[in-house]
Amino acid sequence: MWQAEVRIDLDAIRDNVALMRAGTTAEVMAVVKGDGYGHGMLPCARAALAGGATWLGVATLEEGLGLRRAGFEVPVLAWLHSPGMPLHEGVAAGIDLSASTERLVDELVTGARRAERQARVHLKLDTGLSRGGATADEWPSVLEAAAKAQADGDIDVVGVWSHFISSDVPGDETIDHQLAAFADGLAVAERFGITPRYRHIANSAATLTRPDAHYDLVRPGIAVYGLSPVAGQTFGLRPAMTAHARVAQTKRVPAGQGVSYGHTYHTERETTLALVPLGYADGVPRAASNAGPVQLGGKRRTVAGRVCMDQIVVDVGDDDVSAGDVATLFGPGDDGGPTADDWAAVAGTINYEIVTRFGSARVPRHYDGTAGTPA
Ligand SMILES: *Cc1c(COP(=O)(O)O)cnc(C)c1O
């Protein structure tokens, strides 16, 4: 018996990946960082492979090692490394590692020698995001270091890659600028004798809207989980996560009763309050106080008062709601039910953050569907 639960539809994940796979000639890297955007990295990785992904993408070395420990043998790229990380463990595990600086190329050479295995490297170019990646000025010296390390047999430059600023805004002028900068960066790489098998820049939004950005590999994340990166468009994706809880208690209260911390909500008339055992420790954004939608008793309602650490209150009027009834915070949105997008809108955030924060340890996850699970 569960009190609060997150359900993950593995078949939806498989189908979302298959949909993107069908729309491109590139290979698909399913991004499973952040514990699979809160959906659970390992089952989601299996479902994504069942949908046709041939690569897995993660941010940290530790996430990549977690995939290898779980037995995944497909190519895995990990892209965010601070100095001094045990990169030799990644090299030994055959994990592809990103490098944006000469210093990191040097560390990869050291790691390769220590692991007694060639490091598989993806060189990252900053085409404008100003996050990771080499600037256009730094790019030649990074390429020079990588070309030398490759000639020495220490590294294999498998990829050259970059990341978009605003691909979630179709038509944004930065997209074309970045694609031009990426093409320039590839041309410069070629002059250093670097012609990688995988050139990649497309996240979910570019995978869904810009075929000209697909190159050899696309890196969708949020769309794998069925959420759209582009406002107002669903692309036929199906959201995989549902968050719901059983009402813990109901009570009748008079008109004018203040509800939850600070009494920021007052009942308009005599009414029934339902206590739902999910709060910000579970991922419910406190910014959605007096705003988050909840499906309960066959109707869509709104959180009454502040979101607490462990619980929220819903005013259900005179409707027949009792302890044990299921309150759904968000799901696939069938029959007008609330979605992660609805929560993001009222909490001033993006759907990515809503689902990722619901990956908290306290709420058990239940997996539905069979995609990627052993027969
Ligand atoms: C998270 C991430 C992705 C996936 O982005 P989505 O918008 O979720 O598709 C792709 N590439 C990099 C470098 C990332 O950090």
Short mmCIF file of C-alpha atoms and ligand atoms in Angstrom, two decimals:
data_model
loop_
_atom_site.label_atom_id
_atom_site.label_comp_id
_atom_site.label_asym_id
_atom_site.label_seq_id
_atom_site.Cartn_x
_atom_site.Cartn_y
_atom_site.Cartn_z
CA MET A 1 0.00 0.00 0.00
CA TRP A 2 1.35 3.40 -0.90
CA GLN A 3 0.58 6.80 0.56
CA ALA A 4 2.22 8.92 -2.10
CA GLU A 5 3.70 7.55 -5.27
CA VAL A 6 5.26 8.46 -8.57
CA ARG A 7 4.36 6.17 -11.47
CA ILE A 8 6.57 5.95 -14.53
CA ASP A 9 5.23 4.66 -17.84
CA LEU A 10 8.19 2.87 -19.41
CA ASP A 11 6.31 2.16 -22.62
CA ALA A 12 5.75 5.90 -23.04
CA ILE A 13 9.52 6.44 -22.73
CA ARG A 14 10.18 3.77 -25.35
CA ASP A 15 7.56 5.27 -27.67
CA ASN A 16 8.88 8.83 -27.23
CA VAL A 17 12.37 7.68 -28.21
CA ALA A 18 11.01 5.66 -31.13
CA LEU A 19 9.16 8.74 -32.36
CA MET A 20 12.35 10.79 -32.41
CA ARG A 21 14.32 7.91 -33.89
CA ALA A 22 11.81 7.76 -36.75
CA GLY A 23 12.32 11.47 -37.41
CA THR A 24 16.05 11.41 -38.00
CA THR A 25 18.87 9.62 -39.77
CA ALA A 26 21.13 10.40 -36.81
CA GLU A 27 21.70 8.08 -33.88
CA VAL A 28 19.84 8.92 -30.68
CA MET A 29 21.57 9.52 -27.35
CA ALA A 30 18.94 9.38 -24.61
CA VAL A 31 19.97 11.80 -21.87
CA VAL A 32 19.41 10.15 -18.47
CA LYS A 33 21.24 12.59 -16.18
CA GLY A 34 19.66 13.82 -12.95
CA ASP A 35 18.42 10.29 -12.24
CA GLY A 36 16.61 10.24 -15.54
CA TYR A 37 15.09 13.71 -14.96
CA GLY A 38 13.65 12.28 -11.73
CA HIS A 39 12.19 9.20 -13.45
CA GLY A 40 14.94 6.75 -12.38
CA MET A 41 18.08 6.46 -14.51
CA LEU A 42 18.36 2.71 -14.98
CA PRO A 43 14.82 1.66 -15.95
CA CYS A 44 14.51 4.71 -18.18
CA ALA A 45 17.82 3.94 -19.88
CA ARG A 46 16.57 0.42 -20.63
CA ALA A 47 13.26 1.71 -21.98
CA ALA A 48 15.07 4.30 -24.13
CA LEU A 49 17.30 1.62 -25.64
CA ALA A 50 14.18 -0.44 -26.35
CA GLY A 51 12.91 2.58 -28.29
CA GLY A 52 15.97 2.70 -30.50
CA ALA A 53 18.45 4.89 -28.64
CA THR A 54 22.01 3.67 -29.18
CA TRP A 55 23.77 6.07 -26.81
CA LEU A 56 23.18 7.25 -23.24
CA GLY A 57 24.13 10.73 -22.06
CA VAL A 58 24.87 11.89 -18.52
CA ALA A 59 26.43 14.94 -16.91
CA THR A 60 28.79 13.40 -14.39
CA LEU A 61 31.36 10.65 -14.40
CA GLU A 62 29.62 9.06 -11.42
CA GLU A 63 26.36 8.82 -13.36
CA GLY A 64 28.23 7.15 -16.22
CA LEU A 65 29.91 4.70 -13.88
CA GLY A 66 26.47 3.91 -12.44
CA LEU A 67 25.31 2.89 -15.91
CA ARG A 68 28.34 0.67 -16.42
CA ARG A 69 27.93 -0.91 -12.96
CA ALA A 70 24.35 -1.74 -13.91
CA GLY A 71 25.63 -3.56 -16.96
CA PHE A 72 24.95 -1.07 -19.78
CA GLU A 73 27.46 -1.68 -22.56
CA VAL A 74 26.27 0.93 -25.09
CA PRO A 75 28.29 4.10 -25.67
CA VAL A 76 27.89 6.53 -22.76
CA LEU A 77 28.99 10.17 -22.81
CA ALA A 78 29.66 12.08 -19.57
CA TRP A 79 30.32 15.79 -20.07
CA LEU A 80 30.91 17.71 -16.86
CA HIS A 81 34.21 17.28 -15.03
CA SER A 82 35.97 19.41 -12.47
CA PRO A 83 39.75 19.08 -12.21
CA GLY A 84 41.05 16.08 -10.31
CA MET A 85 38.16 13.72 -10.97
CA PRO A 86 39.18 10.05 -11.30
CA LEU A 87 38.86 10.12 -15.08
CA HIS A 88 40.93 6.94 -15.38
CA GLU A 89 37.92 5.11 -13.94
CA GLY A 90 35.80 6.47 -16.75
CA VAL A 91 38.42 5.55 -19.33
CA ALA A 92 38.74 2.06 -17.87
CA ALA A 93 34.94 1.69 -18.03
CA GLY A 94 34.93 2.77 -21.67
CA ILE A 95 32.92 5.90 -20.96
CA ASP A 96 33.23 8.71 -23.52
CA LEU A 97 34.34 11.90 -21.81
CA SER A 98 33.99 15.50 -22.91
CA ALA A 99 36.88 17.95 -22.90
CA SER A 100 36.73 21.71 -23.43
CA THR A 101 40.17 22.77 -22.24
CA GLU A 102 43.81 21.84 -22.78
CA ARG A 103 43.96 21.04 -19.10
CA LEU A 104 41.23 18.45 -19.43
CA VAL A 105 42.85 16.95 -22.52
CA ASP A 106 46.02 16.59 -20.40
CA GLU A 107 44.04 14.95 -17.59
CA LEU A 108 42.52 12.54 -20.09
CA VAL A 109 45.98 11.63 -21.36
CA THR A 110 47.03 10.93 -17.78
CA GLY A 111 43.84 8.96 -17.19
CA ALA A 112 44.36 6.94 -20.37
CA ARG A 113 47.91 6.02 -19.39
CA ARG A 114 46.81 5.05 -15.92
CA ALA A 115 43.93 2.95 -17.29
CA GLU A 116 46.18 1.57 -20.03
CA ARG A 117 43.40 2.23 -22.48
CA GLN A 118 42.72 4.93 -25.06
CA ALA A 119 40.38 7.65 -23.78
CA ARG A 120 37.32 8.25 -25.99
CA VAL A 121 36.94 12.02 -26.15
CA HIS A 122 34.32 14.49 -27.37
CA LEU A 123 35.71 18.00 -27.79
CA LYS A 124 33.20 20.66 -26.87
CA LEU A 125 32.95 23.99 -28.63
CA ASP A 126 31.11 26.90 -27.02
CA THR A 127 29.03 28.33 -29.86
CA GLY A 128 27.45 31.03 -27.69
CA LEU A 129 25.83 29.52 -24.61
CA SER A 130 28.82 30.60 -22.51
CA ARG A 131 28.52 27.57 -20.31
CA GLY A 132 30.89 24.64 -20.98
CA GLY A 133 33.01 24.38 -24.11
CA ALA A 134 36.02 26.09 -25.63
CA THR A 135 35.50 29.60 -26.97
CA ALA A 136 36.35 30.18 -30.63
CA ASP A 137 39.62 31.73 -29.41
CA GLU A 138 40.53 28.72 -27.29
CA TRP A 139 39.38 26.15 -29.86
CA PRO A 140 42.62 25.92 -31.92
CA SER A 141 44.79 25.28 -28.86
CA VAL A 142 42.38 22.63 -27.57
CA LEU A 143 42.41 21.00 -31.01
CA GLU A 144 46.20 21.14 -31.14
CA ALA A 145 46.49 19.41 -27.76
CA ALA A 146 43.89 16.82 -28.78
CA ALA A 147 45.53 16.16 -32.15
CA LYS A 148 48.86 15.55 -30.42
CA ALA A 149 47.31 13.26 -27.81
CA GLN A 150 45.56 11.37 -30.59
CA ALA A 151 48.80 11.04 -32.58
CA ASP A 152 50.46 9.71 -29.40
CA GLY A 153 47.74 7.09 -29.17
CA ASP A 154 46.42 8.31 -25.81
CA ILE A 155 43.03 9.53 -26.95
CA ASP A 156 40.53 8.88 -29.71
CA VAL A 157 38.55 11.96 -30.65
CA VAL A 158 35.17 10.34 -31.17
CA GLY A 159 33.11 13.52 -31.20
CA VAL A 160 32.95 17.27 -31.59
CA TRP A 161 29.92 18.87 -30.05
CA SER A 162 28.12 21.93 -28.75
CA HIS A 163 24.87 22.94 -27.05
CA PHE A 164 22.06 25.37 -27.94
CA ILE A 165 21.03 28.56 -26.16
CA SER A 166 17.39 28.90 -27.23
CA SER A 167 16.41 26.01 -29.47
CA ASP A 168 13.18 25.85 -27.43
CA VAL A 169 12.17 29.06 -29.21
CA PRO A 170 11.76 27.95 -32.84
CA GLY A 171 13.09 30.58 -35.21
CA ASP A 172 15.25 32.23 -32.58
CA GLU A 173 18.14 33.89 -34.38
CA THR A 174 20.72 32.29 -32.07
CA ILE A 175 19.98 28.87 -33.60
CA ASP A 176 21.32 29.78 -37.04
CA HIS A 177 24.23 31.69 -35.52
CA GLN A 178 25.21 28.68 -33.44
CA LEU A 179 24.87 26.27 -36.36
CA ALA A 180 27.19 28.51 -38.39
CA ALA A 181 29.68 28.70 -35.51
CA PHE A 182 29.52 24.93 -35.14
CA ALA A 183 30.21 24.42 -38.85
CA ASP A 184 33.16 26.81 -38.56
CA GLY A 185 34.47 24.91 -35.54
CA LEU A 186 34.25 21.62 -37.45
CA ALA A 187 36.18 23.16 -40.35
CA VAL A 188 38.90 24.35 -37.98
CA ALA A 189 39.03 20.87 -36.42
CA GLU A 190 39.54 19.36 -39.85
CA ARG A 191 42.56 21.59 -40.37
CA PHE A 192 44.04 19.96 -37.26
CA GLY A 193 43.31 16.55 -38.75
CA ILE A 194 40.32 15.98 -36.47
CA THR A 195 37.32 14.53 -38.34
CA PRO A 196 35.12 12.97 -35.67
CA ARG A 197 32.64 10.19 -36.34
CA TYR A 198 30.05 11.96 -34.21
CA ARG A 199 29.21 15.64 -34.59
CA HIS A 200 26.35 16.61 -32.28
CA ILE A 201 24.53 19.71 -31.10
CA ALA A 202 20.78 18.91 -30.97
CA ASN A 203 18.91 18.68 -27.64
CA SER A 204 15.21 17.73 -27.55
CA ALA A 205 13.98 20.99 -29.03
CA ALA A 206 16.39 20.85 -31.97
CA THR A 207 15.72 17.14 -32.42
CA LEU A 208 12.01 17.92 -32.79
CA THR A 209 12.21 21.14 -34.79
CA ARG A 210 15.55 21.39 -36.62
CA PRO A 211 16.51 18.37 -38.75
CA ASP A 212 19.37 20.45 -40.16
CA ALA A 213 20.94 20.36 -36.67
CA HIS A 214 20.88 16.59 -36.26
CA TYR A 215 24.33 15.81 -37.71
CA ASP A 216 25.39 12.29 -36.62
CA LEU A 217 23.81 12.12 -33.17
CA VAL A 218 20.96 13.86 -31.35
CA ARG A 219 20.82 14.26 -27.57
CA PRO A 220 17.20 14.51 -26.42
CA GLY A 221 16.49 14.60 -22.69
CA ILE A 222 13.15 16.08 -21.68
CA ALA A 223 11.35 14.69 -24.74
CA VAL A 224 12.42 11.16 -23.79
CA TYR A 225 10.22 11.61 -20.72
CA GLY A 226 7.37 12.88 -22.88
CA LEU A 227 7.48 16.53 -21.94
CA SER A 228 7.73 19.18 -24.60
CA PRO A 229 10.63 21.63 -24.66
CA VAL A 230 8.57 24.01 -26.82
CA ALA A 231 5.65 25.94 -25.31
CA GLY A 232 2.31 25.06 -26.86
CA GLN A 233 3.51 22.06 -28.90
CA THR A 234 3.38 18.41 -27.84
CA PHE A 235 4.89 16.71 -30.94
CA GLY A 236 2.92 13.54 -30.11
CA LEU A 237 5.02 12.89 -27.00
CA ARG A 238 3.45 11.17 -24.01
CA PRO A 239 4.42 12.30 -20.47
CA ALA A 240 5.78 9.33 -18.54
CA MET A 241 5.44 10.54 -14.95
CA THR A 242 2.33 10.66 -12.78
CA ALA A 243 2.52 11.98 -9.20
CA HIS A 244 -0.33 11.17 -6.87
CA ALA A 245 -1.18 10.53 -3.22
CA ARG A 246 -3.98 9.19 -1.09
CA VAL A 247 -5.87 11.75 0.98
CA ALA A 248 -4.74 11.33 4.60
CA GLN A 249 -7.65 13.13 6.29
CA THR A 250 -10.72 15.22 5.54
CA LYS A 251 -12.53 17.65 7.82
CA ARG A 252 -15.45 20.05 7.73
CA VAL A 253 -14.57 23.63 8.59
CA PRO A 254 -16.69 26.80 8.77
CA ALA A 255 -16.63 29.79 6.42
CA GLY A 256 -13.72 32.16 6.97
CA GLN A 257 -11.35 29.47 8.22
CA GLY A 258 -7.68 30.20 7.51
CA VAL A 259 -5.75 27.26 5.98
CA SER A 260 -2.10 26.14 6.27
CA TYR A 261 0.90 28.19 7.41
CA GLY A 262 0.35 31.92 7.49
CA HIS A 263 -3.35 31.50 6.72
CA THR A 264 -2.83 32.74 3.17
CA TYR A 265 -6.11 31.03 2.18
CA HIS A 266 -9.53 31.43 3.83
CA THR A 267 -12.57 29.30 3.11
CA GLU A 268 -15.43 31.17 1.47
CA ARG A 269 -18.11 29.05 3.11
CA GLU A 270 -18.47 25.91 5.16
CA THR A 271 -16.49 23.32 3.29
CA THR A 272 -14.47 20.11 3.35
CA LEU A 273 -10.68 20.26 3.42
CA ALA A 274 -8.65 17.31 2.17
CA LEU A 275 -5.09 16.75 3.38
CA VAL A 276 -2.79 15.42 0.62
CA PRO A 277 0.51 13.93 1.83
CA LEU A 278 2.94 15.46 -0.68
CA GLY A 279 5.01 18.58 -0.02
CA TYR A 280 8.17 20.35 -1.00
CA ALA A 281 10.37 17.57 0.42
CA ASP A 282 8.80 15.43 -2.28
CA GLY A 283 9.21 17.97 -5.06
CA VAL A 284 6.02 20.03 -4.84
CA PRO A 285 7.21 23.58 -5.49
CA ARG A 286 6.38 25.91 -2.60
CA ALA A 287 6.03 28.65 -5.19
CA ALA A 288 2.83 26.86 -6.26
CA SER A 289 1.12 27.73 -2.95
CA ASN A 290 -2.51 28.74 -3.65
CA ALA A 291 -1.93 27.88 -7.31
CA GLY A 292 -0.95 24.26 -8.01
CA PRO A 293 -3.66 22.16 -9.69
CA VAL A 294 -4.83 18.90 -8.12
CA GLN A 295 -7.27 16.38 -9.59
CA LEU A 296 -9.42 15.00 -6.78
CA GLY A 297 -12.93 13.63 -6.59
CA GLY A 298 -13.31 13.86 -10.36
CA LYS A 299 -12.57 17.59 -10.49
CA ARG A 300 -9.62 19.84 -10.97
CA ARG A 301 -8.94 21.94 -7.86
CA THR A 302 -6.24 24.23 -6.53
CA VAL A 303 -3.88 23.92 -3.57
CA ALA A 304 -5.39 25.89 -0.66
CA GLY A 305 -2.77 27.92 1.18
CA ARG A 306 0.92 27.24 1.45
CA VAL A 307 2.66 24.13 0.29
CA CYS A 308 4.31 22.58 3.39
CA MET A 309 7.30 20.25 3.57
CA ASP A 310 5.18 17.10 3.65
CA GLN A 311 1.65 18.06 2.75
CA ILE A 312 -0.81 20.30 0.98
CA VAL A 313 -4.47 21.05 1.65
CA VAL A 314 -7.20 21.05 -0.99
CA ASP A 315 -10.62 22.69 -0.53
CA VAL A 316 -13.18 20.31 -2.05
CA GLY A 317 -16.38 22.18 -1.09
CA ASP A 318 -19.30 19.85 -0.48
CA ASP A 319 -18.03 17.17 -2.83
CA ASP A 320 -17.86 13.60 -1.70
CA VAL A 321 -14.15 13.20 -1.00
CA SER A 322 -12.83 11.05 1.82
CA ALA A 323 -9.59 9.79 3.30
CA GLY A 324 -7.97 7.26 1.00
CA ASP A 325 -9.16 8.90 -2.23
CA VAL A 326 -6.43 9.49 -4.80
CA ALA A 327 -5.32 13.06 -5.51
CA THR A 328 -3.31 13.47 -8.72
CA LEU A 329 -0.92 16.41 -8.91
CA PHE A 330 0.14 15.77 -12.49
CA GLY A 331 0.26 13.08 -15.14
CA PRO A 332 -0.12 12.67 -18.89
CA GLY A 333 -3.03 15.13 -18.91
CA ASP A 334 -5.64 12.68 -20.19
CA ASP A 335 -9.22 13.99 -19.81
CA GLY A 336 -7.99 17.44 -18.87
CA GLY A 337 -5.99 16.26 -15.86
CA PRO A 338 -3.18 18.50 -14.59
CA THR A 339 0.28 18.21 -16.13
CA ALA A 340 3.84 19.03 -15.14
CA ASP A 341 3.52 21.96 -17.56
CA ASP A 342 0.59 23.29 -15.52
CA TRP A 343 2.65 23.12 -12.33
CA ALA A 344 5.62 24.75 -14.05
CA ALA A 345 3.42 27.61 -15.24
CA VAL A 346 2.06 28.43 -11.78
CA ALA A 347 5.41 27.92 -10.02
CA GLY A 348 7.37 30.11 -12.41
CA THR A 349 9.61 27.30 -13.61
CA ILE A 350 9.93 24.74 -16.41
CA ASN A 351 8.52 21.22 -16.70
CA TYR A 352 12.10 19.88 -16.42
CA GLU A 353 12.37 21.10 -12.83
CA ILE A 354 8.94 19.82 -11.80
CA VAL A 355 9.63 16.19 -12.76
CA THR A 356 13.30 16.17 -11.79
CA ARG A 357 12.51 17.36 -8.26
CA PHE A 358 9.91 14.61 -7.93
CA GLY A 359 12.77 12.12 -7.98
CA SER A 360 13.12 12.55 -4.20
CA ALA A 361 13.95 9.51 -2.13
CA ARG A 362 10.80 9.61 -0.02
CA VAL A 363 8.24 9.00 -2.73
CA PRO A 364 8.37 5.43 -4.01
CA ARG A 365 8.45 4.97 -7.77
CA HIS A 366 6.35 2.38 -9.48
CA TYR A 367 7.09 1.37 -13.05
CA ASP A 368 4.30 0.56 -15.50
CA GLY A 369 4.75 -1.09 -18.87
CA THR A 370 7.31 -3.57 -20.03
CA ALA A 371 9.68 -1.58 -22.24
CA GLY A 372 13.26 -2.50 -21.49
CA THR A 373 12.39 -4.90 -18.71
CA PRO A 374 13.73 -8.45 -19.04
CA ALA A 375 11.19 -10.82 -20.62
C1 LIG B 1 20.60 18.16 -20.47
C2 LIG B 1 21.33 18.20 -21.74
C3 LIG B 1 20.74 17.71 -22.93
C4 LIG B 1 19.28 17.35 -23.03
O1 LIG B 1 18.56 18.56 -23.08
P1 LIG B 1 16.97 18.56 -23.25
O2 LIG B 1 16.62 19.98 -23.38
O3 LIG B 1 16.43 17.94 -22.00
O4 LIG B 1 16.68 17.74 -24.44
C5 LIG B 1 21.54 17.63 -24.06
N1 LIG B 1 22.82 18.02 -24.02
C6 LIG B 1 23.39 18.54 -22.92
C7 LIG B 1 24.80 19.00 -22.94
C8 LIG B 1 22.67 18.66 -21.75
O5 LIG B 1 23.24 19.19 -20.66
#
